[in-house]
Amino acid sequence: MRRFIPFITAAAAAICASSFAQAQEKTLNLYTYESFTSEWGPGPKVKEAFEKTCGCKVNFVSVSDGVALLTRLKLEGPKSDADIALGLDTNLISEAKSTGLFEPHGLDNAVAVKVPGDYSDDTFVPYDYGHFAVVYDTKTLKNPPKSLKELVEGDPSQKIAIEDPRTSTPGLGLLLWVKSVYGDKAPEAWAKLKKRVLTVTPGWSEAYGLFTKGEVPMVLSYTTSPAYHMVEEKSEQYQAASFSEGHYIQIEVAGILKGAHEKDLARQFLKFMVSPAFQNVIPTTNWMMPVTKTSTPLPDAFSKLVQPQKTFLMGSDEVAKNRQAWIDEWLAAMSLN
Amino acid sequence: MADGILLEKVELKLGTKEFRFDCAIPAGTVTAMTGPSGSGKTTLLNLIAGFETADSGSIRIAGDDVSRKHPSERPISLVFQDNNLFAHLDLFTNIGLGISPSLKLSPEDRKSISQALERVGLGGFEKRMPGTLSGGERQRSAFARALVRKKPVLLMDEPFAALDPGLRLSMANLLLELHKETGNTVLIVTHDPDEVSRLADHALFIDHGRILLQAQAGEFLARRDIPALTEFLSG
Amino acid sequence: MLTGAERRRGIGYGVGSLVGITLFVGIAVAALFSWDAGTASGRLFTAYTWRILQFTLWQAALSTLLSVTLALPVAMALARRPGFPGRIWIIRLMALPMGLPVLIGALGLIGIWGRQGIINSLMLKIGVEQPVSIYGLSGILLAHVFFNLPLAARLLLAALERQPAEYWLLSSSLGMKPLSVFRFIEWPAARRVMPGIAGLIFMLCATSFTLVLVLGGGPAATTLEVAIYQSLRFDFDPPRAIALAFLQIGITAAILIGISLFPNADDAGAIAGRVTRRFDGRTIGTGIWDTLAILLATLFLILPLSSIVFAGMCANLWSLLTSPAFLRAAWTSFTIAITAGLLTILISLAIISAREAIADMKRPGRTARGFSALLGGMSSLVLLVPPVVLGTGWFLMVRPFGDVARFAPLLVAIINMLMALPFVMRVLSPAVETHRRRTARLSASLGISGISKLWRIDLPILARPLLTALSFAMALSLGDLGAVALFGSSDLTTLPWLVYSRLSSYRTNDADGLALILGVICLMLTMLGTAGQREAKHG
C-alpha cells in the first residue's frame, strides 16, 4: 500500500502546479460564466481586444452560470479577487446589490446603452440582452403558437420542453413572463400549459438538447437562438415564435466590485464593454443582441429574427420579493394531476 | 521428554465449545491424533501451531514456552490437507519461502531446495506451477518445504485425506523415511486407523475437547473400553 | 493469525481513514454552518419537503427493486453460460453506463425510448397513433434501471462465480433441476450479496438529480438532491441545504440499516486457478431462457449506447481529439481520475485491513465490533453526502489560504474518492477476504510478512481485483460533473464539463462527439479492469 503514496503525491502535485502560472503585470480579474469564456464564446476575442488597449492581462474565472457567479461572489465575500463580475442578469440585480459587494460604476456613457424597456442602473451596466421566446422546429410544427395564450391553450400533443425556475434563469424568465401576462391568473395558465410540457429540465442545455435531438418540437429559449443555426449551420429549420402579448427580456449586466484591486482598469473595461470592439463580438459568439450600435453590420440572420412588439421586465426588487411565492405557486399548479 | 511438545492445562473457549488439553508428546516420535469430527483435533493442532491462542495454560516446545508466540516464531513446519502452496508461485519459490520469507536465498539454500525436491521425487520441478501438479505431487512439495525448513516439529492436518489409497501408502513411506533421516517430532491428524498402525509410535484420542487416551500405538489400537474409540477403530 | 503489530497497524489504518473521512465531511459541513447567511430559514420542513421526501424514497425503492430483480436472471444466465459468444464484451459493456455523464445517458435513452425514438417509430408502424411517453415515473425508472441493472448484474455474477466449483459438480451429479439449483445454490449465493447491492443502488437512485428532472416530466418528480442543489446554488441558504442533506442521509441510512440486518457474510471457499465449469442448464428450455435474458439485457444496454455512438459519429471526431481544449480537459480529467482511483484503493484497503484485524480478534469487545460496523457503514454512506455540500464547504475552507483553483483538483479528486468508495469496497472486500482465507495460515506459519508478503503473496493475486477497482473508480470520476461544477474555473475543465460547455454554446454536434469519446475512454478503462479474465478461461 505504501508504494502508492508517492504516486498520489506526485499526481496531486502535478495537478496543483498546473494552475500556478500568472504574469506579474497588472491583471484584471473578471468573474463570469463558462459559455462566455469557452473557445466559441466572446471571451477569447474580448480578452485579446482589451489587452491591446490596456497594457494589462485579463484573467477569467468562470463558473457554470450567472446564478453560480453570484453564489461564488457571496462565498468569497469582500476579500474576493474579482474586479468585475460579468454575467448577472436583471433578475439577480436586487440580490446582488443587497450583498453590498458592488459599487456604483460612475460612468455617464452608460446612458448611450440602448436596451428595450429603457433599463439603466447606477451599479450595473448592460452588455447584451435577449428576449425569451419559444423556439420551434419548422419541420414538425407547421402552426406555431402566435401568442402566449395560444401556447397555453393549444394542442396538448404538441409538446414543449421548459426549464425549471428553481434551478435556472430561463426557467425563472418563463415564470415571470407568464406572471406578467396573466397576473393573478398565472396558476390557471400553468395548469393548462402543464399538459403541453413534455418535461422540465434543470437547465437550458438539457432542454435545448432535447429540442435539437428532435424529441420535442418546442423549447423555451431566446429570440436570438435561430441566428446561431442560420449563421453557423446555414439552416432555417429552427425559428422563434413571435407572441402578440410581447416577450420577457433578459438583460445581462456587469458591475465593479467594491473590493476590486484595479478599479481604474475595471472602469476602463466597462467603457470598453459598451464600445464597438466588444459589442461587435457579442451577436455571433454569445448569440445575444448588442446594447449599442456595432461598427460592423449584424449578419443577415439577425434581421430575420423576431422583433418583439412589447417588452416585459419586472423590477428586480419585485422579483426578489416574490420569487419564492411565485415558485411555490408554480410548483402547486404543475404538480396537480 | 523435555524436547517434545508439552501442553499444560491449556484451556480455550470458542463460541460454546470448551477445550482443555493436557499432554506430552515425546520428541523424535510420530504421534497420531484421532477422534470424531468436531472433537477438537484441528483446534489442538491450531493451538500448537499458534493459529489459536490459549485462554490459559502453557504450551512448550523443546522446553521453550511458545504460548504467546506468533506462528512464524514457533519451531514448526506444517502440512495441511489442501492449499499448501501459493497457487500463483512456482515450486521453487514456494519452497524457497519456507527458508526465507523474503526469499533471500544463498547459493546453498538454492541447492538445498533442488535437493529437497529431488528427495521427494520431484527433481527438476522447480519451475512448475502448483496448478499443473497432481494432488500427491502437491503434498510431496509440502514435504520438500518441511525438509528445507529444518524445524524440529512437523504438524500435519490430514495430509493424505485427499489422496487415493495407493498414493497414501507411498506417501506414508516417504514420510517415515524423512522422519528417520531428520529425527523430527511429528504430530499427524488422521481419520484412518490403518494410518495409525502404519505410521505412529504413539496415538491420541480426542473427544469433546478432551484427550481421552494417550498410548503406544499397539496398545491404542487394541483398546476396547472406550466406546467412542471402539466406534472409530471399527468405522 | 495476525501478529499483534499487524493487528495494531490494521486498526490504525482504519482509525486513520475514519478520522480522515469524518474530518473531510465534517469540516465542509462546519464551514457551511458557520456561514452567516443573513437569511432566516424559516421554512425547513414544509409540506413540500415531505412530498419530495416521499417521492425520493418511492422512486428509489421502485428503481432498486426493478434493477435487482431484473439483474438476477441476467447474472444467472451469464454465470451458467461461461462460453456465451461475446460474453466478456457483454460484461465489459455493463461497466459502461457508470462512467457516462448522466445527461449523455439520458439523451441516449431518449433516442431509443423517447417520443421520436426507435421504439415509438416501430409502434407507429404497427399502427399506434399517439407516441408513448416515458416522461414521468416510468422514465425515471427506465433510466435508473439502465444505469443500475448492469451494476447489479456484475456484482451478482461475481458472487455466483465465487461459488466453489464443486457445487456445480455436485448439483449435476445429484441430478438437480434448474429450479433446485436456483433454490439451493444460486439464490443463497445471490441473497448474501443482495442487501449490499440493493443498498448501493438505493443510494444512487435516492440521490439522483439530472435524470429525475430531465425524465420526470415536471416538478412533481423532485428529489431531495434537487432541493439541496436549489438551496445551495440558487437560493444560497446553507443551513437549509445542510438540514436537507442530514434528512437525506438520516432517512436513507435508517433504511439501509434495515436492509443490512440480513447477514452479509460470504464463506465461499473456491480453489485458486480453477475455472468454473457448469454442467447444468443443458436443456433447450434453459438454453432459450438464458439466451433471451442475455440478449434482452444486452439490447437494453446497447441500443441507447449505440444512439450515442451514431450521434457522436456525426461530429468531426479527429478535430475534436486534436483540439487543445480537448487535450487539456482530457489531461485534467485523467489526473483527477487517477488520483481519485488510487486514493479510493488506499482508503478501501485501510478499511478492509482494519475490519480484518478486528475479525481476527478472538473476542472483539463491543468497541471493536462497533468500530468495525462503523467503518462498514461509513464506507457506503459517504455516497449520500451531496457533492455540492462538500464542494461549497471546502470552497469556504480553502478560500483564506489562497487561490481556490490550486486546491480544486485535489478536492474534486477526494470528493470523487468518496463517491467511488462504496463501489470499490464491494469489489475489493470479497477478493481480499477470499485471498486471506486461502493464504493467511500458510503465510503466518512461514513468517512471510511486510513488503515481501505484499509483493509475493498479495499483489500477484489481488492485482486483478485492484485493477478492476481502479478502473471502476476512474470511470466514475471521469463521468462526474457534480464535484467540478462549483470550483469550475478556466483551469479546471474536465471532459464532462467540456461536454456541457459545448452544449451550452449550441455546439450539440461537438457535445455528441465528446460524449462518444468519453464513452470510448470508459470502455477502455473497463477493458483494463477486466483484463486477464479471458486468459483465466483458457488457463
CSV table of N, CA, C and O in Angstrom, one decimal, chain A residues 242-247 306-311:
chain,number,residue,atom,x,y,z
A,242,SER,N,-43.2,34.4,-32.6
A,242,SER,CA,-43.5,35.8,-32.1
A,242,SER,C,-44.8,35.8,-31.4
A,242,SER,O,-45.8,35.3,-31.9
A,243,PHE,N,-44.8,36.3,-30.1
A,243,PHE,CA,-46.0,36.2,-29.3
A,243,PHE,C,-46.6,37.6,-29.3
A,243,PHE,O,-45.9,38.6,-29.0
A,244,SER,N,-47.9,37.7,-29.5
A,244,SER,CA,-48.6,39.0,-29.7
A,244,SER,C,-48.6,39.8,-28.3
A,244,SER,O,-48.6,41.0,-28.4
A,245,GLU,N,-48.6,39.1,-27.2
A,245,GLU,CA,-48.6,39.8,-25.9
A,245,GLU,C,-47.3,40.6,-25.7
A,245,GLU,O,-47.2,41.6,-24.9
A,246,GLY,N,-46.2,40.1,-26.3
A,246,GLY,CA,-44.9,40.6,-26.0
A,246,GLY,C,-44.0,39.6,-25.4
A,246,GLY,O,-44.5,38.4,-25.1
A,247,HIS,N,-42.7,39.9,-25.3
A,247,HIS,CA,-41.8,38.9,-24.8
A,247,HIS,C,-41.1,39.4,-23.5
A,247,HIS,O,-40.9,40.6,-23.4
A,306,VAL,N,-37.2,37.4,-34.7
A,306,VAL,CA,-38.4,38.0,-34.2
A,306,VAL,C,-38.1,39.3,-33.5
A,306,VAL,O,-37.1,39.4,-32.7
A,307,GLN,N,-38.8,40.4,-33.8
A,307,GLN,CA,-38.6,41.7,-33.1
A,307,GLN,C,-39.8,41.9,-32.2
A,307,GLN,O,-40.9,42.3,-32.7
A,308,PRO,N,-39.7,41.7,-30.9
A,308,PRO,CA,-40.8,41.8,-30.0
A,308,PRO,C,-41.5,43.2,-30.1
A,308,PRO,O,-40.8,44.2,-30.1
A,309,GLN,N,-42.8,43.2,-30.2
A,309,GLN,CA,-43.5,44.5,-30.2
A,309,GLN,C,-43.5,45.1,-28.8
A,309,GLN,O,-43.5,46.3,-28.6
A,310,LYS,N,-43.6,44.2,-27.8
A,310,LYS,CA,-43.6,44.8,-26.4
A,310,LYS,C,-42.6,44.0,-25.6
A,310,LYS,O,-42.4,42.8,-25.8
A,311,THR,N,-42.0,44.7,-24.7
A,311,THR,CA,-41.0,44.0,-23.8
A,311,THR,C,-41.5,44.0,-22.4
A,311,THR,O,-42.0,45.1,-21.9
